[in-house]
Tab-separated table of C-alpha atoms in Angstrom:
chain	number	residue	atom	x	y	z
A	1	UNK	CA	14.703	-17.687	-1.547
A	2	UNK	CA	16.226	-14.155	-1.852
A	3	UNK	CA	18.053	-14.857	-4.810
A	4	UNK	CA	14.776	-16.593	-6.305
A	5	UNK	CA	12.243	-13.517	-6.139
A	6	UNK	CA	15.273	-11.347	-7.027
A	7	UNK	CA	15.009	-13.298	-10.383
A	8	UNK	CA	11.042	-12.645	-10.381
A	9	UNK	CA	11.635	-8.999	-10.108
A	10	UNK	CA	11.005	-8.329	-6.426
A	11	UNK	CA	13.477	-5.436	-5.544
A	12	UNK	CA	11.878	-3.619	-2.778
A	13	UNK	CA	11.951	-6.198	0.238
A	14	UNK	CA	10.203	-5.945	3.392
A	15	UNK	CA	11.935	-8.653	6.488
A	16	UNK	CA	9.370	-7.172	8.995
A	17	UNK	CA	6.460	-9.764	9.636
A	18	UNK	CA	5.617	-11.671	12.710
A	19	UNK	CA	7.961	-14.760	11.922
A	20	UNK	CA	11.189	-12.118	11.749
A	21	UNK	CA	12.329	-13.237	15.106
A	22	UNK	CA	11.576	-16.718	14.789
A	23	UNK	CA	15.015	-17.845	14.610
A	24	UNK	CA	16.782	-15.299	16.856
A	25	UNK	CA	19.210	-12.739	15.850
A	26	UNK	CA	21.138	-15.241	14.272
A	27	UNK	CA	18.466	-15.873	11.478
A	28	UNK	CA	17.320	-12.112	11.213
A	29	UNK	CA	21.216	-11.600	10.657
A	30	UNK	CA	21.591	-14.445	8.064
A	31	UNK	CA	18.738	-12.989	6.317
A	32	UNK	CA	19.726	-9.196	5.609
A	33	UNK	CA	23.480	-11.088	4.910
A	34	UNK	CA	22.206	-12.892	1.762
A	35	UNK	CA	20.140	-9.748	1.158
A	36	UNK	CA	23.637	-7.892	1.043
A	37	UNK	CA	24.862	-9.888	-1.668
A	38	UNK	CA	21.990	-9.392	-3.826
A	39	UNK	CA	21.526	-5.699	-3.634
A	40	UNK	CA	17.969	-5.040	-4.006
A	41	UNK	CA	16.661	-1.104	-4.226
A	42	UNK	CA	15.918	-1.106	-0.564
A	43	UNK	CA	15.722	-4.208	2.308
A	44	UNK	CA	13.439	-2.667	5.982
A	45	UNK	CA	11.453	-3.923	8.204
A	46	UNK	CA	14.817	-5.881	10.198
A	47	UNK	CA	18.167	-5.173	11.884
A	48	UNK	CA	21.400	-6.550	13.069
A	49	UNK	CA	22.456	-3.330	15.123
A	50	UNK	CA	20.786	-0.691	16.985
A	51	UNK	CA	21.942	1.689	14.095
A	52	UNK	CA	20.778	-0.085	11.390
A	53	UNK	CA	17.295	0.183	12.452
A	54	UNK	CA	17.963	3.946	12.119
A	55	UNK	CA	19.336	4.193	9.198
A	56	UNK	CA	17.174	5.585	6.369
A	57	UNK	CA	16.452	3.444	3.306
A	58	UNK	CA	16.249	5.593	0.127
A	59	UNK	CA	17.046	4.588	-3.527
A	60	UNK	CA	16.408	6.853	-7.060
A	61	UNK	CA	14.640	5.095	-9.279
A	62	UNK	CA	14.070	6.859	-13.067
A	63	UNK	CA	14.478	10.216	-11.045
A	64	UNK	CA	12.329	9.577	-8.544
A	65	UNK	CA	13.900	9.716	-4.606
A	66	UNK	CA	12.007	6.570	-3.152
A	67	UNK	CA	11.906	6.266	0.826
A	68	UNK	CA	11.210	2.830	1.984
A	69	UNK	CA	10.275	1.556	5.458
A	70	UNK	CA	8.830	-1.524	7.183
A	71	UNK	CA	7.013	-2.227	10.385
A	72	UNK	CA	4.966	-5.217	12.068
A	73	UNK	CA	2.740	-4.716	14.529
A	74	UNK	CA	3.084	-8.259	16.453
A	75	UNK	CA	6.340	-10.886	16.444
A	76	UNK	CA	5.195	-14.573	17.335
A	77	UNK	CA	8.560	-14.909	18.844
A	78	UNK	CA	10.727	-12.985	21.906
A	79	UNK	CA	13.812	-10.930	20.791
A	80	UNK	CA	16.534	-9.990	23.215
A	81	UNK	CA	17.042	-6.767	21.602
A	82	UNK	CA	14.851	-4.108	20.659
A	83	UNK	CA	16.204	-3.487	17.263
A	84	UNK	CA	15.854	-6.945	15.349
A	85	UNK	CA	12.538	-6.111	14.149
A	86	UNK	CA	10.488	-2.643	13.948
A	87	UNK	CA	7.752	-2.595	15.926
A	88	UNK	CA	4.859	-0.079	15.167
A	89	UNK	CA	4.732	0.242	18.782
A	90	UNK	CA	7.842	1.901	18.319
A	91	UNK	CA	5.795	5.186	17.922
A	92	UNK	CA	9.218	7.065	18.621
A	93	UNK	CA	11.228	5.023	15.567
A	94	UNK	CA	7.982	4.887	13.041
A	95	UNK	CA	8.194	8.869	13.373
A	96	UNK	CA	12.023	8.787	12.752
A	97	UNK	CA	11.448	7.106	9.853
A	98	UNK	CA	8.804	8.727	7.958
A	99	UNK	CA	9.575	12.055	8.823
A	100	UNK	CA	13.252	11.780	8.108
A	101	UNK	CA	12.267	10.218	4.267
A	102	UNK	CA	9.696	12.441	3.722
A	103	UNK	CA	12.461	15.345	4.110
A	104	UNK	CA	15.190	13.245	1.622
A	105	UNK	CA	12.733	11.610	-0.449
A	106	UNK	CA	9.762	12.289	-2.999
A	107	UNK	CA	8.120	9.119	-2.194
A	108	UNK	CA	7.700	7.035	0.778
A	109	UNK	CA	6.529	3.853	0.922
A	110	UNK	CA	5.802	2.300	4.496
A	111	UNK	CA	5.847	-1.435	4.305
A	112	UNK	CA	2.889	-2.963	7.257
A	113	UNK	CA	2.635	-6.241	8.745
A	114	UNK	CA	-0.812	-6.107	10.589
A	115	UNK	CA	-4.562	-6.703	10.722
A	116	UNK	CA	-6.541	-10.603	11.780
A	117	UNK	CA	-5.211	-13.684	10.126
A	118	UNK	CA	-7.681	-14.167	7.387
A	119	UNK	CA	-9.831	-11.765	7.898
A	120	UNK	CA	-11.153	-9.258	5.205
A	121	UNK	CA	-12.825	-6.984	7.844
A	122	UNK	CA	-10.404	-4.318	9.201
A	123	UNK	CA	-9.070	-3.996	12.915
A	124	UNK	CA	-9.491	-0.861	14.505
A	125	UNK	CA	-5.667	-0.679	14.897
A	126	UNK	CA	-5.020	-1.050	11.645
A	127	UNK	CA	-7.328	2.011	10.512
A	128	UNK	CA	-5.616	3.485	13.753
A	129	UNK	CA	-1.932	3.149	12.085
A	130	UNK	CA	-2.828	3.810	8.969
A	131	UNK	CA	-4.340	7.345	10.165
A	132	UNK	CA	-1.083	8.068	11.896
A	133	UNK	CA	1.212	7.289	9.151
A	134	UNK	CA	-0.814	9.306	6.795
A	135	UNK	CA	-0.291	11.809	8.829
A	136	UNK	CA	3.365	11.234	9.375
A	137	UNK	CA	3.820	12.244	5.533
A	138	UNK	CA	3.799	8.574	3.990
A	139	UNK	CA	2.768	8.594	0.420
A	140	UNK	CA	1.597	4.649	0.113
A	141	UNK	CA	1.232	1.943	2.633
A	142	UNK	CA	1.222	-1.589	1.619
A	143	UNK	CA	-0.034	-4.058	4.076
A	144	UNK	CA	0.345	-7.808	4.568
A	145	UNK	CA	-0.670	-10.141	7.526
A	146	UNK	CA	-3.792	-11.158	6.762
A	147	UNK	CA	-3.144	-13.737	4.377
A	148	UNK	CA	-6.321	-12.551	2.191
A	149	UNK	CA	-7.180	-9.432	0.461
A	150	UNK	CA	-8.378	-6.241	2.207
A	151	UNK	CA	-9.699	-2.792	0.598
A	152	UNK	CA	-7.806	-0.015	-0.879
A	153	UNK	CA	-8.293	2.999	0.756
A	154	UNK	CA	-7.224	7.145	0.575
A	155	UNK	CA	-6.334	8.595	3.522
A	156	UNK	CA	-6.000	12.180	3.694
A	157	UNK	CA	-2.958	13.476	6.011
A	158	UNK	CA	-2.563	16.443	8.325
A	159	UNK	CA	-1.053	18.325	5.529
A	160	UNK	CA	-3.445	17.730	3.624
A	161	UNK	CA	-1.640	15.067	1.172
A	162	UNK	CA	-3.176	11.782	0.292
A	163	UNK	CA	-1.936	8.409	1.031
A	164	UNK	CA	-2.598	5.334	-1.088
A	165	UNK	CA	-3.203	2.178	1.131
A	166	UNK	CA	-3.419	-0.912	0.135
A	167	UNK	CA	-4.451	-3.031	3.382
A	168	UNK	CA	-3.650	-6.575	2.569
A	169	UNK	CA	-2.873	-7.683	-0.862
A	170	UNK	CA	-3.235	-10.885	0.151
A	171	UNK	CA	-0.548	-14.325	0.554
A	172	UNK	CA	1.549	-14.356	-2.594
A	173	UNK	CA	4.053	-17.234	-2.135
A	174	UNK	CA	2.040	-19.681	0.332
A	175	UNK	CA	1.764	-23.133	1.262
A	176	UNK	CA	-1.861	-22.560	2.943
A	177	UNK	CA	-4.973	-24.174	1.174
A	178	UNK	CA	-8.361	-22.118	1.957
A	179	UNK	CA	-9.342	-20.577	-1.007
A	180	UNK	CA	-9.058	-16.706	-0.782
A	181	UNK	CA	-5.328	-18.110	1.183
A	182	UNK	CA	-4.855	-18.804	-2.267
A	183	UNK	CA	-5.543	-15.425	-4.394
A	184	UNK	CA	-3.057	-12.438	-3.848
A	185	UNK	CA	-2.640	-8.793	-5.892
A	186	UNK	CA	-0.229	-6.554	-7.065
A	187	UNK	CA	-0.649	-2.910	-6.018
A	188	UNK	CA	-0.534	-0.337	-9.139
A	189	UNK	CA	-0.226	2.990	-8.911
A	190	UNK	CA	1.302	5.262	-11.264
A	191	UNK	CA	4.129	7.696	-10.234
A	192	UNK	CA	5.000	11.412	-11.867
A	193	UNK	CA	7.268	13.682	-10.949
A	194	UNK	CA	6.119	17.418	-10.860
A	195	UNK	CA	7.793	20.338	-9.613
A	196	UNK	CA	6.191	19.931	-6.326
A	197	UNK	CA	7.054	16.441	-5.755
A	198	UNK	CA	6.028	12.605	-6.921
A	199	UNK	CA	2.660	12.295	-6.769
């Protein structure tokens, strides 16, 4: 599978969704191994050691410093550590994160696992976490969970930045059948570099 939507392109990879845990340490392990040998831009959102998960991820891309993180808000499955998979809970790592690649990086990207299964309303905690990672620093959120598509929004942050988020952009690769299970985007949104920063 990794090598497969390496092939398609897919270079930015986020391992932190509700079925992360599902197989234990040993399969979140496995996963960032085959990761390894591929060597994608950035891999987040999973961990085999307590200082993984704080390690920052950030690549340059075309002169750009990218910062990439990931975070779920629920696991379907137990861990016995509390590093396998990032937690938005985690309100102590989420503000390691973003604020330590918003000081290295020109972009950050926060990677969210959230919201109802297919729903296309909001949940209040999702507007919740969006609000505090805006104002954390992040530059675009992309979320996932909901298996359907949910709106775009900007957010503006406590410094007064705004930050693209994309809610849901719906189930890509899926085996489910309902209709709008079936339909999935692909967020846009155009980079440049200025002396101040990407924007």
């Amino acid at each position: 599978f990794p090598k497969d939507l390496s092939e398609f392109g897919c270079n930015i990879i986020s391992t932190g969704n509700n079925h992360t845990n599902d197989g234990g340490q040993t399969g979140v392990s496995g996963t960032l191994d085959e990761w390894d040998v591929i060597k994608p831009l950035s891999v987040a959102g999973s961990n085999r050691t307590a200082a993984e998960q704080s390690k920052l991820r950030v690549f340059e891309h075309k002169g750009v410093k990218v910062g990439f993180t990931a975070f779920a808000l629920d696991s379907n499955s137990g861990s016995a550590n509390n590093y396998s998979l990032n937690m938005l809970g985690n309100t102590a790592l989420l503000k390691q994160q973003i604020s330590e690649l918003r000081a290295q990086a020109d972009l950050v990207i926060v990677s969210v696992h959230w919201g109802v299964e297919d729903s296309h309303t909001l949940s209040g905690s999702q507007k919740s976490y969006a609000k505090k990672i805006a104002d954390l620093g992040a530059d675009i959120i992309i979320g996932t969970g909901p298996h359907v598509w949910q709106p775009y929004e900007e957010i503006v942050g406590a410094s007064g930045k705004t930050t693209h988020v994309w809610y849901s952009i719906g189930n890509a690769l899926n085996s489910q059948t309902k209709v709008d299970q079936l339909f999935s985007g692909v967020a846009l949104l155009k980079i440049t570099k200025t002396e101040a920063g990407a924007i």
